[in-house]
Amino acid sequence: MFISIKSKIVLLISACIFIVTIIITMLNYFSSTSYVQERLEGHELPLAMNHIAAQINLDIDHYISASATMAKNAYIISWLENGEPVEESTIFFTNQKAIQQEFNAFTTFVASLKSLSFYSSEQKHGNLDLKGRDKWVVDLQQSGKPYLLNMDIDRNTGEMALFVNYRILNAANQFIGVTGLGVELNNLITLIKNQKLGESGFFYLVDSKGTFQVHQDSSLVLQKNMQDMPQLSSIAKEVLSNPQNTYFYTDENGKEKMIISFYIPNLDWFLIGEMNKDEVLTHFKESLFYSLGIALVILMLGMFFAFLIGEQIRNNIVRLQKGIIEVFAYINHKVPNANPIQIHSKDEIGAMALEINAGIQRIQDEIYKDKKTLNQFENIISLMKKGDLSLKITETPASPQLIALVTLINEMMQAWKNLLQKMLSVLKEYTNNQFTSRLEEKEYINEAKDLIFGINFVGNTIANMLQVNTEFAQELYRKSKELENSMQTLGESANKQAQSLQQTATSINEITSSMQNVSSRTGEVISQSEDIKNVIGIIRD
């Protein structure tokens, strides 16, 4: 699929504008939200928590001071040490009632460890259940602290109250009981509920173990622990182990919540604020959408200007394309010449056009040089066909390949010229009956080597023939000498033979005479033998 350069430029510029705008907008959004979140977590929320905690401390400190006054009351200590006499009970209850009214308490109480009895400001409520509902007495004794706070049901009204439990010590510093007062939660709850954290955020109190002490959901108070809540269990331990920090969790509805905790030492409780994390970023999201709208307008303007720029670039590129196509057509000999590209812009494309025009002129000059070289080469080849090897290419081409080719051709022609001259020199010697010269054939191959071999073979053959003829002539000369000597010897032998024949004839006559004598002698021997034979026969008989 063809996509024009103009479309690509428009798309590219638009994409760049869009991406840059989005990146800047998102960076601004995230940096702003990060700053605000850090500001909230590090300053605003802790300041608000500190303010609320100070108000709670102010209210609670009033009751803690009252409980401390009761615990150090000489009459109460004396009354407990004296065994809590019944006759003094009226005075005791009157004293408790006065303290209750003075500090505007919900109730006052005294728990005696001597008699294990529990007294309110109105009456005695029986014995303490130290393993059950009154375990708070044991907790205070074991804590080592002067007082503890706890939520519990008031024995008189049956309503939930906050109790300040303060230890009573005698003169010997012995733990003899607990006293204090109870405060209605309405004031504390009202204080907590009146504090807002965003639009839907709220505050609540938990003790150091995580048990809910004050919460807008009354079903959680003293009944649930943070560590038992599925959505809070993952951060509960960390919340209860740090005096102040910020945490995040996801509730059962999938909403991300932000929690900030603040430890109140006087209460040994944690004040916890909880809110939707999205509320912190609500106005930033509105700002984000506004920024995205501006980005869209910028994108449209960018696309318009990109279209104008792309159209100008496209026209120049089209001219450049046509010029380059014409150059290649010229190089491939499809057109006789190539015209310069008419682009006069002062940008990269204009600079490219100038370079291409310079390249066109350079190519034309180089092609002209190469043509002159090829024309000279054609002339030399036509003369080489006729046997003229004395010529040499003198033109200098532009192409490096042609330069190398010219060098090789000149070297080849010179090599063949040298070889033929050597051959002619050897053949001239042969015509002068000089057959001792030979051509070296090691540096040659194929036809050249065969030609040299043929010339050397002719020289070797003729030399061998001459050698054989010389040896044959010498042999004939030697044989003729031997024949001449033989003829002389034969003449002398013939003369000697004639003399020998005469001597032989005389000897034959003598032999014939001797043979005749031998024949006669033989007859005599035979006659004598017959006689001997007869004698032998007689002797046998």
Coordinates of C-alpha atoms in Angstrom, one line a residue:
M1 CA 0.0 0.0 0.0
F2 CA 1.4 3.3 -1.1
I3 CA 1.5 6.1 1.4
S4 CA 2.7 9.6 0.3
I5 CA 5.5 11.4 2.0
K6 CA 3.1 14.2 2.8
S7 CA 0.8 11.8 4.6
K8 CA 3.7 10.4 6.5
I9 CA 4.9 13.8 7.5
V10 CA 1.5 14.9 8.6
L11 CA 1.0 11.7 10.6
L12 CA 4.5 11.9 12.1
I13 CA 4.2 15.5 13.1
S14 CA 0.7 14.9 14.5
A15 CA 1.9 11.9 16.3
C16 CA 4.9 13.8 17.8
I17 CA 2.6 16.7 18.8
F18 CA 0.1 14.3 20.3
I19 CA 2.8 12.2 22.1
V20 CA 4.7 15.2 23.4
T21 CA 1.5 16.9 24.6
I22 CA 0.2 13.7 26.3
I23 CA 3.6 13.2 27.9
I24 CA 3.8 16.8 29.1
T25 CA 0.2 16.6 30.3
M26 CA 0.7 13.3 32.1
L27 CA 4.0 14.3 33.6
N28 CA 2.4 17.5 34.8
Y29 CA -0.5 15.4 36.2
F30 CA 1.6 12.8 37.8
S31 CA 4.1 15.4 39.2
S32 CA 1.3 17.5 40.6
T33 CA -0.5 14.5 42.1
S34 CA 2.8 13.2 43.5
Y35 CA 3.5 16.6 45.0
V36 CA 0.0 17.0 46.4
Q37 CA 0.1 13.4 47.7
E38 CA 3.5 13.9 49.3
R39 CA 2.2 17.2 50.7
L40 CA -0.9 15.6 52.1
E41 CA 1.0 12.6 53.5
G42 CA 3.9 14.6 54.9
H43 CA 2.3 17.8 56.1
E44 CA -1.4 18.5 55.7
L45 CA -2.8 15.2 57.0
P46 CA -0.3 14.8 59.8
L47 CA -1.1 18.4 60.8
A48 CA -4.8 17.7 60.8
M49 CA -4.3 14.4 62.7
N50 CA -2.1 16.3 65.3
H51 CA -4.9 18.9 65.7
I52 CA -7.6 16.3 66.3
A53 CA -5.3 14.3 68.6
A54 CA -4.6 17.5 70.6
Q55 CA -8.3 18.1 71.1
I56 CA -8.8 14.5 72.2
N57 CA -5.8 14.7 74.5
L58 CA -7.2 18.0 75.9
D59 CA -10.4 16.3 76.8
I60 CA -8.9 13.0 78.0
D61 CA -6.2 14.8 80.0
H62 CA -8.9 16.5 82.0
Y63 CA -10.3 13.1 83.0
I64 CA -6.8 11.6 83.5
S65 CA -6.0 14.5 85.9
A66 CA -9.3 13.9 87.8
S67 CA -8.5 10.1 88.0
A68 CA -5.0 10.9 89.3
T69 CA -6.5 13.2 91.9
M70 CA -8.9 10.4 93.0
A71 CA -6.0 7.9 93.2
K72 CA -4.0 10.2 95.4
N73 CA -7.0 11.2 97.6
A74 CA -6.0 10.5 101.2
Y75 CA -9.5 9.7 102.3
I76 CA -9.9 7.0 99.6
I77 CA -6.5 5.4 100.4
S78 CA -7.3 5.5 104.1
W79 CA -10.8 4.0 103.6
L80 CA -9.3 1.1 101.5
E81 CA -6.5 0.5 104.0
N82 CA -9.0 0.4 106.9
G83 CA -11.0 -2.4 105.2
E84 CA -13.7 -0.2 103.6
P85 CA -15.8 0.2 106.8
V86 CA -19.6 0.2 106.1
E87 CA -20.2 3.0 108.6
E88 CA -18.1 5.3 106.4
S89 CA -19.8 4.2 103.1
T90 CA -22.1 7.2 103.1
I91 CA -19.2 9.6 103.3
F92 CA -17.4 7.6 100.6
F93 CA -20.3 7.7 98.2
T94 CA -20.9 11.4 98.9
N95 CA -17.2 12.0 98.1
Q96 CA -17.4 10.0 94.9
K97 CA -20.6 11.9 93.8
A98 CA -18.9 15.2 94.4
I99 CA -16.0 14.2 92.3
Q100 CA -18.3 13.0 89.5
Q101 CA -20.2 16.3 89.5
E102 CA -17.0 18.4 89.8
F103 CA -15.4 16.8 86.7
N104 CA -18.8 16.3 84.9
A105 CA -18.0 12.5 84.6
F106 CA -20.4 9.9 83.6
T107 CA -19.5 7.8 86.6
T108 CA -16.8 7.3 89.2
F109 CA -15.6 4.0 90.6
V110 CA -13.1 2.3 93.0
A111 CA -12.0 -1.3 92.7
S112 CA -10.5 -2.7 95.9
L113 CA -7.8 -5.4 95.8
K114 CA -8.1 -5.9 99.5
S115 CA -11.8 -6.9 99.5
L116 CA -12.0 -7.6 95.7
S117 CA -15.1 -5.3 95.7
F118 CA -16.2 -2.8 93.0
Y119 CA -17.8 0.5 94.0
S120 CA -19.5 3.1 91.8
S121 CA -20.4 6.6 92.9
E122 CA -23.8 5.3 94.0
Q123 CA -23.3 1.8 95.4
K124 CA -21.3 -1.4 95.8
H125 CA -21.6 -3.8 92.9
G126 CA -20.3 -6.9 94.4
N127 CA -17.0 -8.7 94.0
L128 CA -14.5 -8.3 91.1
D129 CA -14.3 -10.9 88.4
L130 CA -10.5 -10.6 87.7
K131 CA -10.6 -13.4 85.1
G132 CA -13.7 -12.0 83.3
R133 CA -15.2 -8.6 82.9
D134 CA -12.8 -7.0 85.4
K135 CA -9.6 -8.3 83.8
W136 CA -8.7 -4.6 83.2
V137 CA -7.6 -4.5 86.9
V138 CA -5.1 -7.2 86.2
D139 CA -4.0 -5.5 83.0
L140 CA -3.3 -2.3 84.8
Q141 CA -1.4 -4.1 87.5
Q142 CA 0.8 -6.0 85.0
S143 CA 1.3 -3.0 82.7
G144 CA 3.5 -1.1 85.1
K145 CA 1.8 2.1 83.9
P146 CA 0.1 4.6 86.3
Y147 CA -3.1 4.4 84.3
L148 CA -4.9 2.7 81.4
L149 CA -7.9 3.6 79.3
N150 CA -10.4 1.1 78.2
M151 CA -13.9 0.9 76.7
D152 CA -16.4 -1.0 78.7
I153 CA -20.1 -1.3 79.7
D154 CA -21.1 0.9 82.7
R155 CA -22.5 -1.2 85.5
N156 CA -25.1 1.4 86.4
T157 CA -26.5 2.4 83.0
G158 CA -25.4 -0.5 80.8
E159 CA -24.1 1.9 78.2
M160 CA -20.7 2.0 76.6
A161 CA -18.3 4.4 78.3
L162 CA -14.6 5.3 78.3
F163 CA -13.0 4.5 81.6
V164 CA -9.8 6.0 83.0
N165 CA -8.3 3.3 85.3
Y166 CA -5.7 4.8 87.7
R167 CA -3.8 2.6 90.1
I168 CA -4.0 3.4 93.9
L169 CA -0.8 3.1 95.9
N170 CA -0.6 3.2 99.6
A171 CA 2.2 4.8 101.7
A172 CA 4.3 1.6 101.2
N173 CA 3.9 2.0 97.4
Q174 CA 1.8 -1.1 97.3
F175 CA -0.9 -1.6 94.6
I176 CA -4.2 -1.7 96.7
G177 CA -6.8 -0.8 94.1
V178 CA -7.9 1.1 91.0
T179 CA -10.0 4.2 90.8
G180 CA -11.1 6.5 88.0
L181 CA -14.1 7.8 86.2
G182 CA -16.1 7.0 83.2
V183 CA -16.9 9.4 80.4
E184 CA -19.7 9.2 78.0
L185 CA -18.6 8.6 74.4
N186 CA -21.0 11.1 73.0
N187 CA -18.6 13.9 73.3
L188 CA -15.7 11.9 71.9
I189 CA -17.8 10.4 69.1
T190 CA -19.2 13.9 68.2
L191 CA -15.7 15.2 68.1
I192 CA -14.5 12.4 65.9
K193 CA -17.5 12.6 63.6
N194 CA -17.3 16.3 63.2
Q195 CA -13.8 16.0 61.7
K196 CA -14.0 15.5 58.0
L197 CA -11.3 14.0 55.8
G198 CA -12.2 14.9 52.2
E199 CA -15.8 14.3 51.1
S200 CA -16.3 10.8 52.3
G201 CA -13.4 10.3 54.7
F202 CA -13.8 9.7 58.5
F203 CA -11.8 9.1 61.6
Y204 CA -11.8 6.3 64.2
L205 CA -9.8 5.2 67.2
V206 CA -8.2 1.8 67.9
D207 CA -6.2 0.7 70.9
S208 CA -2.6 -0.5 70.7
K209 CA -3.8 -4.1 69.9
G210 CA -6.0 -2.9 67.0
T211 CA -9.4 -3.2 68.7
F212 CA -11.9 -0.6 67.5
Q213 CA -12.6 1.9 70.4
V214 CA -14.5 4.6 68.6
H215 CA -16.0 4.1 65.1
Q216 CA -18.9 5.4 63.1
D217 CA -20.0 1.8 62.8
S218 CA -21.0 1.0 66.4
S219 CA -21.1 -2.7 65.6
L220 CA -17.3 -2.7 65.3
V221 CA -16.6 -1.1 68.7
L222 CA -14.9 -3.6 71.1
Q223 CA -16.1 -6.4 68.8
K224 CA -13.7 -6.3 65.9
N225 CA -10.0 -5.9 65.5
M226 CA -8.2 -4.3 62.6
Q227 CA -6.2 -7.5 62.1
D228 CA -9.4 -9.5 61.7
M229 CA -10.7 -7.3 58.9
P230 CA -9.8 -8.9 55.6
Q231 CA -9.2 -5.5 53.8
L232 CA -7.1 -4.2 56.7
S233 CA -5.2 -7.3 57.8
S234 CA -2.4 -6.7 55.4
I235 CA -1.5 -3.3 56.9
A236 CA -2.8 -3.7 60.5
K237 CA 0.5 -4.8 62.0
E238 CA 2.4 -2.1 60.2
V239 CA -0.1 0.5 61.4
L240 CA 0.1 -0.6 65.0
S241 CA 3.9 -0.7 65.0
N242 CA 4.5 2.9 63.7
P243 CA 3.5 6.0 65.6
Q244 CA 2.7 7.9 62.4
N245 CA 2.5 6.8 58.7
T246 CA 0.4 6.6 55.6
Y247 CA -0.9 3.4 54.0
F248 CA -3.0 2.3 51.1
Y249 CA -5.3 -0.7 50.7
T250 CA -8.2 -1.9 48.5
D251 CA -11.6 -2.4 50.1
E252 CA -14.1 -5.1 49.3
N253 CA -15.6 -2.9 46.5
G254 CA -12.3 -2.6 44.8
K255 CA -11.8 1.1 45.8
E256 CA -8.3 2.2 46.8
K257 CA -8.3 3.7 50.2
M258 CA -5.7 5.9 52.0
I259 CA -5.1 5.5 55.7
I260 CA -3.1 7.8 57.9
S261 CA -2.4 6.8 61.5
F262 CA -1.4 8.9 64.5
Y263 CA -0.4 7.5 67.9
I264 CA -1.8 9.2 71.0
P265 CA 0.5 8.4 73.9
N266 CA -1.8 9.5 76.7
L267 CA -4.5 7.1 75.4
D268 CA -2.2 4.4 74.0
W269 CA -4.5 4.5 71.1
F270 CA -4.2 5.2 67.4
L271 CA -6.2 7.9 65.7
I272 CA -6.8 6.7 62.2
G273 CA -8.2 8.7 59.2
E274 CA -9.5 6.9 56.2
M275 CA -10.6 8.3 52.8
N276 CA -10.8 7.4 49.1
K277 CA -7.6 8.0 47.3
D278 CA -9.5 9.2 44.3
E279 CA -10.8 12.2 46.3
V280 CA -7.3 13.6 46.6
L281 CA -6.9 13.6 42.8
T282 CA -10.5 14.7 41.8
H283 CA -9.6 18.2 40.8
F284 CA -6.4 17.0 39.2
K285 CA -8.4 14.7 37.0
E286 CA -10.6 17.7 35.9
S287 CA -7.4 19.6 35.2
L288 CA -6.2 16.5 33.2
F289 CA -9.3 16.5 31.0
Y290 CA -8.9 20.3 30.5
S291 CA -5.3 19.8 29.5
L292 CA -6.3 17.0 27.1
G293 CA -8.8 19.3 25.5
I294 CA -6.1 21.9 24.9
A295 CA -3.8 19.1 23.6
L296 CA -6.5 18.2 21.1
V297 CA -6.7 21.8 19.8
I298 CA -2.9 22.0 19.6
L299 CA -3.0 18.7 17.7
M300 CA -5.5 20.1 15.1
L301 CA -3.4 23.2 14.6
G302 CA -0.3 21.0 14.3
M303 CA -1.9 18.8 11.7
F304 CA -2.9 21.9 9.7
F305 CA 0.7 23.3 9.7
A306 CA 2.1 19.8 9.2
F307 CA -0.1 19.6 6.0
L308 CA 1.3 22.9 4.7
I309 CA 4.9 21.8 5.5
G310 CA 4.3 18.3 4.1
E311 CA 2.9 19.8 0.8
Q312 CA 6.0 21.9 0.3
I313 CA 8.3 19.0 1.2
R314 CA 6.3 16.7 -1.1
N315 CA 6.7 19.1 -4.1
N316 CA 10.4 19.3 -3.6
I317 CA 10.7 15.6 -3.2
V318 CA 8.7 15.0 -6.3
R319 CA 11.1 17.2 -8.3
L320 CA 14.0 15.5 -6.6
Q321 CA 12.5 12.1 -7.5
K322 CA 12.1 13.0 -11.2
G323 CA 15.7 14.3 -11.3
I324 CA 17.1 11.2 -9.8
I325 CA 15.1 9.0 -12.2
E326 CA 16.4 11.0 -15.1
V327 CA 20.0 10.6 -13.8
F328 CA 19.6 6.8 -13.6
A329 CA 18.1 6.8 -17.1
Y330 CA 21.1 8.7 -18.3
I331 CA 23.5 6.3 -16.5
N332 CA 21.6 3.4 -18.1
H333 CA 21.9 5.1 -21.5
K334 CA 18.1 5.5 -21.9
V335 CA 18.3 9.2 -22.4
P336 CA 21.1 11.2 -24.1
N337 CA 21.6 13.6 -21.1
A338 CA 20.3 14.5 -17.6
N339 CA 19.0 18.0 -16.8
P340 CA 19.8 19.7 -13.4
I341 CA 17.2 19.5 -10.7
Q342 CA 15.4 22.8 -10.3
I343 CA 15.0 23.2 -6.5
H344 CA 16.2 26.4 -4.9
S345 CA 15.1 26.0 -1.3
K346 CA 17.5 26.7 1.5
D347 CA 16.9 23.5 3.4
E348 CA 18.3 20.0 3.3
I349 CA 16.3 19.1 0.2
G350 CA 17.8 22.1 -1.6
A351 CA 21.3 21.2 -0.5
M352 CA 20.6 17.6 -1.7
A353 CA 19.5 19.0 -5.1
L354 CA 22.7 21.0 -5.4
E355 CA 24.8 17.9 -4.5
I356 CA 22.8 15.8 -7.1
N357 CA 23.3 18.5 -9.8
A358 CA 27.0 18.5 -9.0
G359 CA 26.9 14.7 -9.2
I360 CA 25.2 14.8 -12.5
Q361 CA 27.9 17.1 -14.0
R362 CA 30.6 14.8 -12.5
I363 CA 28.9 11.7 -13.9
Q364 CA 28.6 13.3 -17.4
D365 CA 32.3 14.2 -17.3
E366 CA 33.3 10.7 -16.2
I367 CA 31.1 9.1 -18.8
Y368 CA 32.8 11.3 -21.5
K369 CA 36.2 10.2 -20.3
D370 CA 35.1 6.5 -20.2
K371 CA 33.7 6.8 -23.8
K372 CA 37.0 8.2 -25.1
T373 CA 38.9 5.3 -23.4
L374 CA 36.5 2.8 -24.9
N375 CA 36.8 4.3 -28.4
Q376 CA 40.6 4.0 -28.2
F377 CA 40.2 0.5 -26.9
E378 CA 38.0 -0.5 -29.9
N379 CA 40.6 0.9 -32.3
I380 CA 43.4 -1.0 -30.6
I381 CA 41.4 -4.3 -30.6
S382 CA 40.8 -3.9 -34.4
L383 CA 44.5 -3.6 -34.9
M384 CA 45.3 -6.4 -32.5
K385 CA 43.1 -8.7 -34.7
K386 CA 45.5 -7.9 -37.6
G387 CA 48.5 -8.8 -35.4
D388 CA 49.7 -5.4 -34.3
L389 CA 50.7 -5.6 -30.6
S390 CA 52.8 -2.5 -30.4
L391 CA 49.9 -0.2 -29.4
K392 CA 49.0 0.9 -25.9
I393 CA 45.8 2.6 -24.3
T394 CA 46.9 6.1 -23.4
E395 CA 43.5 7.6 -22.4
T396 CA 42.7 7.8 -18.7
P397 CA 39.1 6.8 -17.8
A398 CA 37.2 8.0 -14.7
S399 CA 35.9 4.7 -13.6
P400 CA 38.2 2.9 -11.2
Q401 CA 37.2 -0.4 -12.8
L402 CA 38.0 0.9 -16.2
I403 CA 41.3 2.2 -14.9
A404 CA 42.1 -1.3 -13.6
L405 CA 40.9 -2.8 -16.9
V406 CA 43.1 -0.5 -19.0
T407 CA 46.1 -1.3 -16.8
L408 CA 45.5 -5.1 -17.2
I409 CA 44.9 -4.8 -21.0
N410 CA 48.2 -2.8 -21.4
E411 CA 50.0 -5.4 -19.3
M412 CA 48.5 -8.2 -21.3
M413 CA 49.5 -6.6 -24.6
Q414 CA 53.0 -6.0 -23.4
A415 CA 53.3 -9.6 -22.1
W416 CA 52.1 -11.1 -25.4
K417 CA 54.4 -8.7 -27.3
N418 CA 57.4 -9.8 -25.2
L419 CA 56.4 -13.5 -25.7
L420 CA 56.0 -13.2 -29.4
Q421 CA 59.3 -11.3 -29.7
K422 CA 61.0 -14.2 -27.8
M423 CA 59.4 -16.7 -30.1
L424 CA 60.5 -14.8 -33.2
S425 CA 64.0 -14.5 -31.9
V426 CA 64.2 -18.3 -31.3
L427 CA 62.6 -19.1 -34.7
K428 CA 65.2 -16.8 -36.5
E429 CA 68.0 -18.8 -34.8
Y430 CA 66.4 -22.0 -36.1
T431 CA 66.4 -20.6 -39.7
N432 CA 70.2 -20.0 -39.2
N433 CA 70.6 -23.6 -38.2
Q434 CA 71.1 -22.6 -34.5
F435 CA 68.9 -25.0 -32.5
T436 CA 70.3 -24.5 -29.0
S437 CA 67.9 -21.7 -27.7
R438 CA 64.7 -22.7 -25.8
L439 CA 61.7 -20.7 -24.4
E440 CA 60.9 -20.8 -20.6
E441 CA 57.3 -22.1 -20.2
K442 CA 56.9 -22.2 -16.4
E443 CA 55.2 -18.9 -16.1
Y444 CA 52.7 -19.6 -18.9
I445 CA 49.5 -21.8 -19.1
N446 CA 47.1 -23.3 -21.6
E447 CA 47.5 -22.1 -25.2
A448 CA 50.6 -20.0 -24.6
K449 CA 52.3 -22.9 -22.8
D450 CA 51.3 -25.3 -25.7
L451 CA 52.7 -22.8 -28.2
I452 CA 56.0 -22.5 -26.4
F453 CA 56.0 -26.3 -25.9
G454 CA 55.5 -26.7 -29.7
I455 CA 58.4 -24.4 -30.6
N456 CA 60.7 -26.1 -28.0
F457 CA 59.6 -29.5 -29.3
V458 CA 60.5 -28.5 -32.9
G459 CA 63.9 -27.4 -31.7
N460 CA 64.4 -30.5 -29.6
T461 CA 63.3 -32.8 -32.5
I462 CA 65.6 -31.1 -35.1
A463 CA 68.5 -31.2 -32.6
N464 CA 67.9 -34.9 -31.9
M465 CA 67.8 -35.6 -35.7
L466 CA 71.1 -33.8 -36.2
Q467 CA 72.6 -35.7 -33.3
V468 CA 71.5 -39.0 -34.8
N469 CA 72.8 -38.1 -38.2
T470 CA 76.2 -37.1 -36.7
E471 CA 76.5 -40.4 -34.9
F472 CA 75.5 -42.3 -38.0
A473 CA 78.1 -40.5 -40.1
Q474 CA 80.7 -41.3 -37.5
E475 CA 79.7 -44.9 -37.5
L476 CA 79.9 -45.1 -41.4
Y477 CA 83.4 -43.5 -41.2
R478 CA 84.5 -46.1 -38.7
K479 CA 83.0 -49.0 -40.7
S480 CA 84.7 -47.8 -43.9
K481 CA 88.0 -47.8 -42.1
E482 CA 87.4 -51.3 -40.8
L483 CA 86.4 -52.4 -44.4
E484 CA 89.6 -50.9 -45.8
N485 CA 91.7 -52.8 -43.2
S486 CA 89.7 -56.0 -43.9
M487 CA 90.4 -55.8 -47.7
Q488 CA 94.1 -55.4 -47.1
T489 CA 94.0 -58.4 -44.7
L490 CA 92.0 -60.4 -47.2
G491 CA 94.5 -59.7 -50.0
E492 CA 97.4 -60.9 -47.9
S493 CA 95.3 -63.9 -46.8
A494 CA 94.6 -64.8 -50.5
N495 CA 98.3 -64.9 -51.3
K496 CA 99.0 -67.0 -48.3
Q497 CA 96.1 -69.3 -49.3
A498 CA 97.5 -69.9 -52.8
Q499 CA 100.8 -70.9 -51.3
S500 CA 99.0 -73.2 -48.9
L501 CA 97.0 -74.8 -51.7
Q502 CA 100.2 -75.9 -53.4
Q503 CA 101.5 -77.3 -50.2
T504 CA 98.3 -79.0 -49.7
A505 CA 98.3 -80.7 -53.1
T506 CA 101.7 -82.1 -52.4
S507 CA 100.6 -83.3 -49.0
I508 CA 97.5 -84.9 -50.5
N509 CA 99.7 -86.9 -52.9
E510 CA 101.8 -88.0 -50.0
I511 CA 98.7 -88.9 -48.1
T512 CA 97.4 -90.9 -51.0
S513 CA 100.6 -92.9 -51.2
S514 CA 100.4 -93.4 -47.5
M515 CA 96.8 -94.6 -47.7
Q516 CA 97.8 -97.1 -50.3
N517 CA 100.5 -98.4 -48.0
V518 CA 98.0 -98.5 -45.1
S519 CA 95.6 -100.5 -47.3
S520 CA 98.1 -103.1 -48.1
R521 CA 99.1 -103.2 -44.5
T522 CA 95.5 -103.6 -43.5
G523 CA 95.1 -106.7 -45.8
E524 CA 98.0 -108.2 -44.1
V525 CA 96.5 -107.5 -40.7
I526 CA 93.2 -109.0 -41.7
S527 CA 95.0 -112.1 -43.0
Q528 CA 96.9 -112.4 -39.7
S529 CA 93.6 -111.9 -37.8
E530 CA 92.0 -114.8 -39.7
D531 CA 95.0 -116.9 -38.7
I532 CA 94.7 -115.8 -35.1
K533 CA 91.0 -116.6 -35.3
N534 CA 91.6 -120.0 -36.6
V535 CA 94.2 -120.6 -33.9
I536 CA 91.8 -119.5 -31.3
G537 CA 89.2 -122.0 -32.7
I538 CA 91.7 -124.8 -32.6
I539 CA 92.5 -123.9 -29.0
R540 CA 88.8 -123.8 -28.1
D541 CA 88.3 -127.2 -29.6

